[in-house]
Coordinates of C-alpha atoms in Angstrom, one line a residue:
Chain A
X15 CA 15.5 28.2 -11.1
X16 CA 18.6 27.7 -9.1
X17 CA 18.7 25.8 -5.8
X18 CA 18.8 22.3 -4.6
X19 CA 16.9 19.5 -6.4
X20 CA 16.4 16.0 -5.0
X21 CA 16.4 13.1 -7.5
X22 CA 14.8 10.0 -6.0
X23 CA 16.5 7.1 -7.7
X24 CA 14.9 3.7 -8.1
X25 CA 16.6 0.3 -7.8
X26 CA 15.3 -2.8 -9.5
X27 CA 17.0 -6.1 -9.3
X28 CA 20.1 -4.5 -7.8
X29 CA 20.5 -1.9 -10.5
X30 CA 19.3 1.7 -11.0
X31 CA 16.5 2.0 -13.5
X32 CA 17.2 4.1 -16.5
X33 CA 14.4 6.5 -15.5
X34 CA 16.5 7.5 -12.5
X35 CA 19.2 8.8 -14.9
X36 CA 16.5 10.5 -17.0
X37 CA 15.3 12.2 -13.8
X38 CA 18.8 13.6 -13.3
X39 CA 18.7 15.1 -16.8
X40 CA 15.3 16.5 -16.1
X41 CA 16.7 18.1 -12.9
X42 CA 19.6 19.6 -14.8
X43 CA 17.2 21.1 -17.3
X44 CA 15.2 23.0 -14.7
X45 CA 18.1 23.7 -12.5
X46 CA 21.3 24.0 -14.6
X47 CA 23.2 26.0 -12.0
X48 CA 22.0 24.4 -8.9
X49 CA 22.9 21.4 -6.9
X50 CA 21.5 18.0 -7.8
X51 CA 21.3 15.5 -4.9
X52 CA 20.5 11.9 -5.6
X53 CA 18.7 9.6 -3.2
X54 CA 18.8 5.9 -3.1
X55 CA 16.9 3.6 -0.7
X56 CA 17.3 -0.1 -0.3
X57 CA 19.2 -2.6 1.8
X58 CA 22.7 -3.7 1.5
X59 CA 25.5 -1.9 -0.3
X60 CA 24.2 1.2 -2.2
X61 CA 27.5 3.2 -2.6
X62 CA 28.3 1.8 -6.2
X63 CA 24.8 2.8 -7.3
X64 CA 25.3 6.3 -5.8
X65 CA 28.6 6.6 -7.7
X66 CA 26.7 5.7 -10.9
X67 CA 24.2 8.5 -10.2
X68 CA 27.1 10.9 -9.9
X69 CA 28.5 9.6 -13.2
X70 CA 25.1 10.5 -14.8
X71 CA 25.2 14.0 -13.4
X72 CA 24.2 14.1 -9.7
X73 CA 26.5 16.3 -7.6
X74 CA 26.3 14.1 -4.6
X75 CA 24.1 11.2 -3.4
X76 CA 22.5 10.3 -0.1
X77 CA 21.8 6.6 0.5
X78 CA 19.5 5.1 3.1
X79 CA 20.0 1.4 3.8
X80 CA 17.7 -0.5 6.1
X81 CA 16.4 -4.1 6.3
X82 CA 12.9 -2.7 6.1
X83 CA 13.7 -1.2 2.8
X84 CA 14.4 -4.5 1.0
X85 CA 11.0 -4.3 -0.6
X86 CA 9.3 -1.1 -1.5
X87 CA 6.4 -0.1 0.8
X88 CA 5.0 3.4 0.8
X89 CA 5.4 3.6 4.5
X90 CA 9.0 2.4 4.6
X91 CA 10.2 4.5 1.7
X92 CA 8.0 7.3 2.9
X93 CA 9.9 7.4 6.2
X94 CA 13.3 7.2 4.6
X95 CA 12.6 9.8 1.9
X96 CA 10.9 12.3 4.3
X97 CA 13.9 12.1 6.6
X98 CA 16.2 13.0 3.7
X99 CA 13.9 15.8 2.5
X100 CA 13.8 17.2 6.1
X101 CA 17.6 17.3 6.2
X102 CA 18.2 18.5 2.7
X103 CA 15.3 20.9 2.3
X104 CA 15.3 20.7 -1.5
X105 CA 13.6 23.3 -3.7
X106 CA 12.4 20.7 -6.1
X107 CA 11.9 16.9 -6.2
X108 CA 11.8 14.6 -9.2
X109 CA 11.2 10.9 -9.5
X110 CA 10.3 8.4 -12.3
X111 CA 6.6 7.9 -13.1
X112 CA 6.9 4.2 -12.4
X113 CA 4.8 1.8 -10.2
X114 CA 6.9 3.0 -7.2
X115 CA 6.9 6.6 -8.2
X116 CA 3.2 6.7 -8.7
X117 CA 2.7 5.1 -5.3
X118 CA 5.1 7.1 -3.3
X119 CA 5.1 10.7 -4.6
X120 CA 1.4 11.5 -3.8
X121 CA 2.1 10.4 -0.2
X122 CA 5.1 12.7 0.0
X123 CA 3.1 15.5 -1.7
X124 CA 0.4 15.1 0.9
X125 CA 2.9 15.1 3.8
X126 CA 4.6 18.2 2.4
X127 CA 1.3 19.9 1.7
X128 CA 2.4 20.5 -1.8
X129 CA 1.3 20.1 -5.5
X130 CA 2.6 17.4 -7.7
X131 CA 2.8 17.3 -11.5
X132 CA 2.9 13.7 -12.5
X133 CA 3.9 11.9 -15.7
X134 CA 5.7 14.7 -17.4
X135 CA 6.9 13.8 -20.9
X136 CA 8.7 17.1 -21.6
X137 CA 9.9 20.2 -19.7
X138 CA 10.0 23.7 -21.1
X139 CA 12.0 26.3 -19.3
X140 CA 11.1 30.0 -20.0
X141 CA 13.1 32.3 -17.8
X142 CA 12.0 31.5 -14.3
X143 CA 8.9 29.6 -15.3
X144 CA 9.0 25.9 -15.8
X145 CA 6.3 24.3 -17.8
X146 CA 5.7 20.5 -17.6
X147 CA 4.1 18.9 -20.6
X148 CA 2.0 15.8 -19.8
X149 CA -0.5 13.7 -21.6
X150 CA -4.2 13.7 -20.7
X151 CA -7.0 11.6 -22.0
X152 CA -4.5 8.8 -22.5
X153 CA -2.4 10.9 -24.9
X154 CA -5.4 12.0 -27.0
X155 CA -4.4 15.5 -25.8
X156 CA -1.6 17.2 -23.8
X157 CA -1.5 19.9 -21.2
X158 CA 1.2 22.3 -20.0
X159 CA 1.2 22.7 -16.3
X160 CA 3.0 25.0 -13.9
X161 CA 3.5 25.0 -10.1
X162 CA 1.8 28.0 -8.6
X163 CA 2.5 27.5 -5.0
X164 CA 5.3 25.8 -3.1
X165 CA 7.8 23.1 -4.0
X166 CA 8.5 22.0 -7.6
X167 CA 7.5 18.4 -7.4
X168 CA 7.1 16.2 -10.5
X169 CA 7.5 12.7 -11.9
X170 CA 8.7 11.9 -15.4
X171 CA 7.5 9.2 -17.7
X172 CA 10.2 6.7 -18.6
X173 CA 11.8 6.9 -22.0
X174 CA 10.8 10.5 -22.9
X175 CA 13.6 12.7 -21.5
X176 CA 17.1 11.6 -22.6
X177 CA 19.6 10.9 -19.8
X178 CA 23.0 12.7 -19.9
X179 CA 26.0 10.9 -21.3
X180 CA 27.6 8.7 -18.6
X181 CA 30.9 10.3 -17.5
X182 CA 33.0 7.8 -15.5
X183 CA 35.5 10.5 -14.5
X184 CA 32.8 12.5 -12.5
X185 CA 33.1 12.3 -8.8
X186 CA 30.9 13.4 -5.9
X187 CA 30.3 12.5 -2.3
X188 CA 28.1 9.4 -1.7
X189 CA 27.1 9.3 2.0
X190 CA 24.8 7.1 4.0
X191 CA 22.2 8.5 6.2
X192 CA 20.8 6.4 9.0
X193 CA 17.0 6.4 9.3
X194 CA 15.0 4.2 11.7
X195 CA 12.4 2.7 9.4
X196 CA 9.7 1.1 11.6
X197 CA 6.0 0.6 12.2
X198 CA 5.2 -0.5 8.7
X199 CA 1.5 -1.6 8.4
X200 CA 1.8 -3.3 5.0
X201 CA 3.8 -6.4 4.6
X202 CA 5.0 -7.8 1.3
X203 CA 4.4 -11.6 1.7
X204 CA 5.6 -12.6 -1.7
X205 CA 6.5 -11.3 -5.2
X206 CA 5.4 -13.4 -8.2
X207 CA 7.3 -12.6 -11.4
X208 CA 4.9 -12.5 -14.3
X209 CA 6.0 -9.5 -16.3
X210 CA 7.2 -9.6 -19.9
X211 CA 10.5 -11.4 -19.8
X212 CA 13.6 -9.2 -19.5
X213 CA 12.3 -5.9 -20.8
X214 CA 9.8 -3.8 -19.0
X215 CA 7.1 -2.5 -21.2
X216 CA 7.2 1.1 -19.9
X217 CA 10.9 1.4 -20.5
X218 CA 11.2 -0.7 -23.7
X219 CA 12.6 1.0 -26.8
X220 CA 10.9 -1.5 -29.0
X221 CA 7.5 -3.1 -28.5
X222 CA 5.9 -5.8 -30.6
X223 CA 2.2 -5.9 -29.8
X224 CA -0.4 -8.5 -30.8
X225 CA -4.1 -8.2 -31.2
X226 CA -7.0 -10.5 -31.9
X227 CA -5.5 -11.3 -35.3
X228 CA -2.8 -13.3 -33.6
X229 CA -5.6 -15.8 -32.9
X230 CA -4.2 -17.8 -30.0
X231 CA -1.7 -17.9 -27.2
X232 CA 0.4 -20.1 -29.5
X233 CA 0.2 -17.3 -32.1
X234 CA 2.0 -15.0 -29.8
X235 CA 5.2 -17.1 -30.0
X236 CA 6.5 -15.5 -33.2
X237 CA 5.9 -12.1 -31.6
X238 CA 8.1 -13.0 -28.6
X239 CA 10.7 -14.2 -31.0
X240 CA 10.6 -10.9 -32.9
X241 CA 10.7 -8.9 -29.7
X242 CA 13.7 -10.9 -28.7
X243 CA 15.7 -10.2 -31.8
X244 CA 14.9 -6.6 -31.5
X245 CA 15.7 -6.5 -27.7
X246 CA 12.2 -5.3 -27.0
X247 CA 9.1 -6.3 -25.1
X248 CA 5.8 -7.9 -26.0
X249 CA 2.5 -6.0 -25.5
X250 CA -1.1 -6.7 -26.5
X251 CA -4.4 -5.0 -27.3
X252 CA -7.4 -5.5 -25.0
X253 CA -9.0 -7.8 -27.5
X254 CA -6.1 -10.2 -27.3
X255 CA -6.2 -10.1 -23.4
X256 CA -9.9 -10.5 -23.3
X257 CA -9.6 -13.5 -25.6
X258 CA -7.0 -14.9 -23.1
X259 CA -4.2 -15.1 -25.6
X260 CA -2.0 -13.3 -23.1
X261 CA -1.9 -11.8 -19.6
X262 CA -3.6 -8.5 -18.8
X263 CA -0.2 -7.2 -17.6
X264 CA 0.7 -6.8 -21.3
X265 CA -2.3 -4.7 -22.2
X266 CA -1.6 -1.4 -23.9
X267 CA -4.3 1.2 -24.2
X268 CA -6.6 3.6 -22.4
X269 CA -7.1 1.0 -19.7
X270 CA -3.8 -0.6 -19.5
X271 CA -0.3 0.8 -20.1
X272 CA 0.5 3.9 -22.1
X273 CA 3.8 3.5 -23.9
X274 CA 6.1 5.6 -26.0
X275 CA 8.8 3.3 -27.4
X276 CA 11.0 4.3 -30.4
X277 CA 9.5 1.5 -32.4
X278 CA 6.0 0.0 -32.0
X279 CA 5.1 -3.0 -34.2
X280 CA 1.4 -3.6 -34.2
X281 CA 0.6 -7.1 -35.3
X282 CA -3.0 -8.2 -36.1
X283 CA -4.3 -5.1 -34.2
X284 CA -7.2 -3.3 -35.8
X285 CA -6.7 -0.1 -34.0
X286 CA -9.6 0.6 -31.6
X287 CA -9.5 4.2 -30.3
X288 CA -8.8 2.9 -26.8
X289 CA -5.7 1.0 -28.1
X290 CA -4.5 4.0 -30.1
X291 CA -4.7 6.1 -27.0
X292 CA -2.1 3.9 -25.4
X293 CA 0.5 3.8 -28.2
X294 CA -0.1 6.5 -30.8
X295 CA 2.7 8.6 -29.4
X296 CA 5.3 6.0 -30.2
X297 CA 8.0 7.5 -32.3
X298 CA 7.8 5.0 -35.2
X299 CA 4.8 2.8 -35.8
X300 CA 4.7 -0.3 -38.0
X301 CA 1.4 -2.0 -38.7
X302 CA 1.0 -5.5 -40.0
X303 CA -2.6 -6.5 -40.7
X304 CA -4.4 -8.4 -43.4
X305 CA -7.3 -5.9 -43.5
X306 CA -6.2 -2.9 -45.6
X307 CA -9.0 -0.9 -44.1
X308 CA -7.8 -1.4 -40.5
X309 CA -7.7 1.9 -38.5
X310 CA -4.2 1.1 -37.3
X311 CA -2.9 2.0 -40.7
X312 CA -4.1 5.7 -40.1
X313 CA -1.5 6.1 -37.4
X314 CA 1.2 3.8 -38.8
X315 CA 4.4 5.2 -40.4
X316 CA 4.8 2.0 -42.3
X317 CA 2.1 -0.5 -43.2
X318 CA 2.2 -4.1 -44.5
X319 CA -1.0 -5.6 -45.6
X320 CA -0.6 -9.3 -45.3
X321 CA -0.8 -12.5 -43.2
X322 CA 1.1 -11.9 -40.0
X323 CA 2.0 -15.6 -39.7
X324 CA 3.9 -15.2 -43.0
X325 CA 5.3 -11.7 -42.5
X326 CA 6.5 -12.0 -38.9
X327 CA 8.9 -15.0 -39.5
X328 CA 10.2 -13.2 -42.6
X329 CA 10.8 -10.1 -40.5
X330 CA 12.7 -12.1 -37.9
X331 CA 15.0 -13.5 -40.5
X332 CA 15.6 -10.2 -42.1
X333 CA 16.4 -8.5 -38.8
X334 CA 18.7 -11.4 -37.9
X335 CA 20.7 -10.6 -41.0
X336 CA 21.4 -7.1 -39.7
X337 CA 23.0 -8.4 -36.5
Chain B
X23 CA -18.2 -2.6 7.5
X24 CA -18.3 1.0 6.4
X25 CA -17.1 0.9 2.8
X26 CA -16.6 4.0 0.7
X27 CA -15.9 4.4 -3.0
X28 CA -14.2 7.5 -4.6
X29 CA -15.8 8.0 -7.9
X30 CA -15.0 10.3 -10.8
X31 CA -17.0 11.2 -13.9
X32 CA -14.9 11.0 -17.0
X33 CA -15.3 11.2 -20.8
X34 CA -16.5 8.1 -22.5
X35 CA -13.5 6.2 -23.7
X36 CA -14.9 6.4 -27.3
X37 CA -15.0 10.2 -27.3
X38 CA -12.7 12.1 -29.6
X39 CA -11.1 15.0 -28.0
X40 CA -11.6 18.5 -29.4
X41 CA -10.3 21.8 -28.0
X42 CA -11.9 25.2 -28.3
X43 CA -10.7 28.3 -26.5
X44 CA -8.0 26.4 -24.8
X45 CA -10.4 24.0 -23.1
X46 CA -11.4 20.4 -23.9
X47 CA -14.8 20.7 -25.5
X48 CA -17.4 18.8 -23.5
X49 CA -20.6 19.9 -25.1
X50 CA -22.5 16.8 -26.2
X51 CA -19.8 14.5 -24.9
X52 CA -20.9 11.2 -23.2
X53 CA -19.8 10.9 -19.7
X54 CA -19.2 7.6 -17.8
X55 CA -17.9 6.4 -14.4
X56 CA -14.1 6.4 -14.8
X57 CA -13.6 2.7 -15.9
X58 CA -11.1 2.0 -13.0
X59 CA -13.7 3.4 -10.5
X60 CA -16.2 0.8 -11.8
X61 CA -13.9 -1.9 -10.5
X62 CA -13.9 -0.1 -7.2
X63 CA -17.7 0.0 -7.1
X64 CA -18.0 -3.7 -8.1
X65 CA -15.5 -4.7 -5.4
X66 CA -17.2 -2.6 -2.7
X67 CA -20.5 -4.3 -3.5
X68 CA -18.9 -7.8 -3.4
X69 CA -17.1 -7.1 -0.1
X70 CA -20.3 -5.8 1.4
X71 CA -22.3 -8.8 0.3
X72 CA -19.7 -11.1 1.8
X73 CA -19.0 -9.2 5.1
X74 CA -22.1 -7.0 5.6
X75 CA -22.2 -3.3 6.0
X76 CA -22.8 -0.4 3.7
X77 CA -21.4 1.0 0.5
X78 CA -21.3 4.8 0.0
X79 CA -20.1 6.3 -3.2
X80 CA -18.6 9.8 -3.1
X81 CA -17.9 12.1 -5.9
X82 CA -16.7 15.7 -6.3
X83 CA -18.3 17.3 -9.2
X84 CA -21.2 19.3 -10.6
X85 CA -25.0 18.7 -10.8
X86 CA -24.5 16.3 -13.8
X87 CA -22.4 14.0 -11.7
X88 CA -25.6 12.7 -10.1
X89 CA -26.0 10.5 -13.2
X90 CA -22.9 8.5 -12.5
X91 CA -23.8 8.3 -8.8
X92 CA -27.2 6.9 -9.7
X93 CA -25.5 4.3 -11.9
X94 CA -23.3 3.2 -9.0
X95 CA -26.5 3.0 -6.8
X96 CA -28.1 1.0 -9.6
X97 CA -25.1 -1.4 -9.6
X98 CA -25.8 -2.0 -5.9
X99 CA -24.2 0.7 -3.7
X100 CA -26.4 1.8 -0.8
X101 CA -25.8 5.6 -0.6
X102 CA -24.3 8.4 -2.6
X103 CA -22.7 11.7 -1.7
X104 CA -22.2 14.5 -4.2
X105 CA -19.8 17.2 -3.1
X106 CA -20.9 19.9 -5.5
X107 CA -18.1 22.4 -6.1
X108 CA -19.6 24.0 -9.2
X109 CA -20.4 27.3 -7.5
X110 CA -17.3 27.5 -5.3
X111 CA -14.3 26.4 -7.3
X112 CA -13.1 27.5 -10.7
X113 CA -10.0 25.4 -10.8
X114 CA -8.7 22.7 -8.7
X115 CA -6.0 20.0 -8.8
X116 CA -5.3 16.8 -6.9
X117 CA -4.4 18.8 -3.8
X118 CA -7.8 20.4 -3.9
X119 CA -9.6 17.1 -4.4
X120 CA -7.7 15.4 -1.6
X121 CA -8.3 18.3 0.8
X122 CA -12.0 18.2 0.2
X123 CA -12.1 14.4 0.7
X124 CA -10.0 14.7 3.8
X125 CA -12.6 17.1 5.3
X126 CA -15.4 14.8 4.2
X127 CA -13.9 11.8 5.9
X128 CA -12.9 13.7 9.1
X129 CA -16.0 12.5 11.0
X130 CA -16.3 9.1 9.3
X131 CA -15.0 5.8 10.4
X132 CA -14.3 4.1 7.1
X133 CA -13.1 0.5 7.3
X134 CA -12.4 0.3 3.6
X135 CA -12.0 3.0 0.9
X136 CA -11.7 2.0 -2.7
X137 CA -10.8 4.2 -5.7
X138 CA -9.7 3.7 -9.3
X139 CA -5.9 3.5 -9.7
X140 CA -6.1 6.3 -12.1
X141 CA -8.7 8.4 -13.9
X142 CA -8.5 8.2 -17.6
X143 CA -8.8 11.9 -18.1
X144 CA -6.2 13.7 -16.0
X145 CA -4.4 10.4 -15.2
X146 CA -2.6 11.6 -12.1
X147 CA -3.4 8.7 -9.8
X148 CA -2.7 10.9 -6.8
X149 CA -6.0 11.3 -5.0
X150 CA -6.1 7.9 -3.4
X151 CA -2.6 7.9 -1.8
X152 CA -2.9 11.5 -0.9
X153 CA -6.2 10.9 1.0
X154 CA -4.8 7.8 2.7
X155 CA -1.8 9.8 3.9
X156 CA -4.0 12.7 5.1
X157 CA -6.2 10.2 7.0
X158 CA -3.2 8.3 8.3
X159 CA -4.5 5.1 6.8
X160 CA -2.5 2.3 5.2
X161 CA -2.9 2.1 1.4
X162 CA -2.1 -0.3 -1.4
X163 CA -2.4 0.9 -5.1
X164 CA -3.2 -1.1 -8.2
X165 CA -4.7 -4.1 -6.6
X166 CA -6.0 -7.1 -8.6
X167 CA -7.3 -9.2 -5.7
X168 CA -8.8 -8.4 -2.3
X169 CA -9.6 -10.8 0.5
X170 CA -10.7 -9.7 4.0
X171 CA -10.5 -12.2 6.9
X172 CA -11.5 -10.6 10.2
X173 CA -9.2 -7.6 10.4
X174 CA -6.6 -9.0 8.1
X175 CA -6.6 -7.8 4.5
X176 CA -4.7 -9.8 1.8
X177 CA -4.2 -8.3 -1.6
X178 CA -2.6 -8.9 -4.9
X179 CA -0.9 -5.8 -6.2
X180 CA 0.1 -5.3 -9.9
X181 CA 3.6 -4.0 -10.1
X182 CA 4.2 -3.3 -13.8
X183 CA 3.1 -6.8 -14.6
X184 CA 4.6 -8.6 -11.6
X185 CA 2.3 -9.5 -8.6
X186 CA 3.0 -8.7 -5.0
X187 CA 1.1 -10.4 -2.3
X188 CA 0.5 -7.7 0.3
X189 CA -1.0 -8.0 3.8
X190 CA -2.3 -5.3 6.0
X191 CA -5.1 -4.7 8.5
X192 CA -8.3 -2.7 8.3
X193 CA -8.8 0.2 7.8
X194 CA -7.1 0.4 4.4
X195 CA -7.5 2.4 1.2
X196 CA -6.9 0.6 -2.0
X197 CA -6.8 1.6 -5.7
X198 CA -8.2 -0.8 -8.2
X199 CA -6.6 -2.1 -11.3
X200 CA -7.9 -4.0 -14.3
X201 CA -8.3 -7.7 -13.5
X202 CA -9.7 -7.2 -10.0
X203 CA -13.2 -8.1 -11.1
X204 CA -15.8 -7.7 -13.9
X205 CA -18.0 -4.8 -13.2
X206 CA -21.7 -5.6 -13.5
X207 CA -24.2 -3.7 -15.6
X208 CA -27.0 -2.1 -13.6
X209 CA -30.1 -4.3 -13.8
X210 CA -33.6 -2.8 -14.5
X211 CA -34.7 -3.5 -10.9
X212 CA -31.4 -2.0 -9.8
X213 CA -32.1 1.2 -11.8
X214 CA -35.6 1.4 -10.3
X215 CA -34.3 0.9 -6.7
X216 CA -31.5 3.5 -7.3
X217 CA -34.0 6.2 -7.7
X218 CA -35.1 5.8 -4.1
X219 CA -31.7 5.4 -2.6
X220 CA -30.3 8.4 -0.6
X221 CA -28.2 10.9 -2.5
X222 CA -26.8 13.6 -0.2
X223 CA -25.5 16.8 -1.7
X224 CA -22.9 18.9 0.0
X225 CA -20.9 22.0 -0.8
X226 CA -17.5 22.8 0.5
X227 CA -19.0 25.2 3.0
X228 CA -20.8 22.2 4.6
X229 CA -17.3 20.7 5.2
X230 CA -16.1 23.9 7.0
X231 CA -13.8 24.6 4.1
X232 CA -13.5 27.8 2.1
X233 CA -11.9 28.4 -1.3
X234 CA -8.5 29.4 0.1
X235 CA -8.1 26.1 2.1
X236 CA -8.3 24.1 -1.1
X237 CA -6.7 26.4 -3.6
X238 CA -4.8 24.5 -6.3
X239 CA -1.0 24.3 -6.1
X240 CA -0.7 23.7 -9.9
X241 CA -2.3 25.3 -12.9
X242 CA -2.9 24.2 -16.5
X243 CA -1.7 26.9 -18.8
X244 CA -2.2 25.3 -22.2
X245 CA -4.0 22.3 -23.7
X246 CA -3.2 21.1 -27.1
X247 CA -3.7 18.1 -29.4
X248 CA -0.8 15.9 -30.5
X249 CA 0.5 16.8 -34.0
X250 CA -1.5 15.2 -36.7
X251 CA 0.3 12.2 -38.1
X252 CA 1.1 12.4 -41.8
X253 CA -0.2 9.4 -43.9
X254 CA 2.2 6.5 -43.5
X255 CA 3.8 4.5 -46.3
X256 CA 2.0 1.4 -47.4
X257 CA 4.6 -1.1 -48.6
X258 CA 4.0 -3.1 -51.8
X259 CA 5.3 -6.2 -53.5
X260 CA 5.4 -9.8 -52.4
X261 CA 5.8 -10.5 -48.6
X262 CA 9.6 -10.9 -48.9
X263 CA 10.0 -7.6 -50.8
X264 CA 7.8 -5.8 -48.3
X265 CA 9.7 -7.1 -45.3
X266 CA 13.1 -6.2 -47.0
X267 CA 11.8 -2.7 -47.7
X268 CA 10.5 -2.3 -44.2
X269 CA 13.8 -3.3 -42.6
X270 CA 15.7 -1.0 -44.9
X271 CA 13.3 1.9 -44.1
X272 CA 13.5 1.3 -40.4
X273 CA 17.3 1.3 -40.6
X274 CA 17.9 4.2 -43.0
X275 CA 14.9 6.5 -42.9
X276 CA 13.4 6.0 -39.4
X277 CA 16.8 5.1 -37.9
X278 CA 15.3 2.8 -35.2
X279 CA 17.2 -0.3 -36.0

């Protein structure tokens, strides 16, 4: 296709999330000759972030700053984004399949009376037709989907479509649009930080996940240490969460998060089908388990049969030597 | 309070997925209530027990969907509605589902609508927010706590592991996330009672809709299984040797370190 594509960027802790840059790459893929317009909502100074979107491939960026956009709410962001859509009249819209993307895009699709293909992990362009590949049944299968009517509207799963190389010499217009954001019915009273420290599970390149074999909350400590030396995040199986070794926010699986890191280290996880559904599409899987018959070894690229409390500290030392 | 639950029938989470003739094979598969929708049913029952009112579970599906509705009734819901699209629609997408539900709710005055945050089969998570928008209702997705005090609704929302405390007023649509509650199993008396509870069956014609009004905007053109993984490498030797080999392989062969 050629035309105008709107990339809705996402700001977290004052910085753009990587998936916003991946969304620009996705836009380029379906629209190599068209115009890519970035959009950033928030409060305060957004121009430097707009410039960063340009450096990652956007042709120009629209920012909407308003005090009511300090925290994401579907109504606040809905108003801001709809105003930009009305003005820009894009042929396609893309956003990350993140907590915000999942919350906002169906609202926009409903307002626009359009379809929406969510959670694309790959995009195939064949002439005029764009096919979106997305996991179904928690990654036990995949489907290819096309838009049959109206706007091309899709979200992409973080960490699956490579962003373009940052080019600091690229320039493009970054302009602010004024939108009156008002009448918001939902109020964010407070935000309590509980997530895995530092690295977000859905965007982590490395995940160290623990199961029942970790035996206690205390037993998760070496896993955190391993994740730290690898610059990764800690996840868990449902068994470990049910046993209260860790918070449900870490759960990976059919109910829980579905992740696709470059490296997944499963520690003391037996490999229930529901857990495999959440992680089996990881690029490289390492399993550490004392039971040689554990199902996890069927999906692992590398397996170590042994006591995790012995193996994990050795692994931490060995990786430290690399640094 | 008029409480509604949007419910979907999905494959049992234990089911292996097979494909024949480009379709997911469902002959002989076990079907369940979408696990996230179970949280919605449980929460609806709890809220009704606390604040009074009635819980209606609604599903779009085929004749067989009655089984999951009866399960929800056995859990404690009061009424069920099956919107049977078997004879009218070949393909649908989230646009279709939301349009049908919008028509269903047109003459209702729902105080609270609950849905699962995502269905474990198609995993779009679109239907709840789409419906709320169509009904001009506030919505909050992925909630892990819900308290209603008069007209004020206070929720905890899971945002990728962080928790937001969100406040709004009735009416509201919420989608339910793991951690909200522990869904009950239907009791034997519950199952007996469920048989006598009202289960209304509608077709899209009853909602003044025809096929064109709800025609899908997207289409699945292929379904395939992920490539079979080749057998991995089991490392050998003493723990120190295994770890050294692993790190070496991750660096040189897998190139992830």
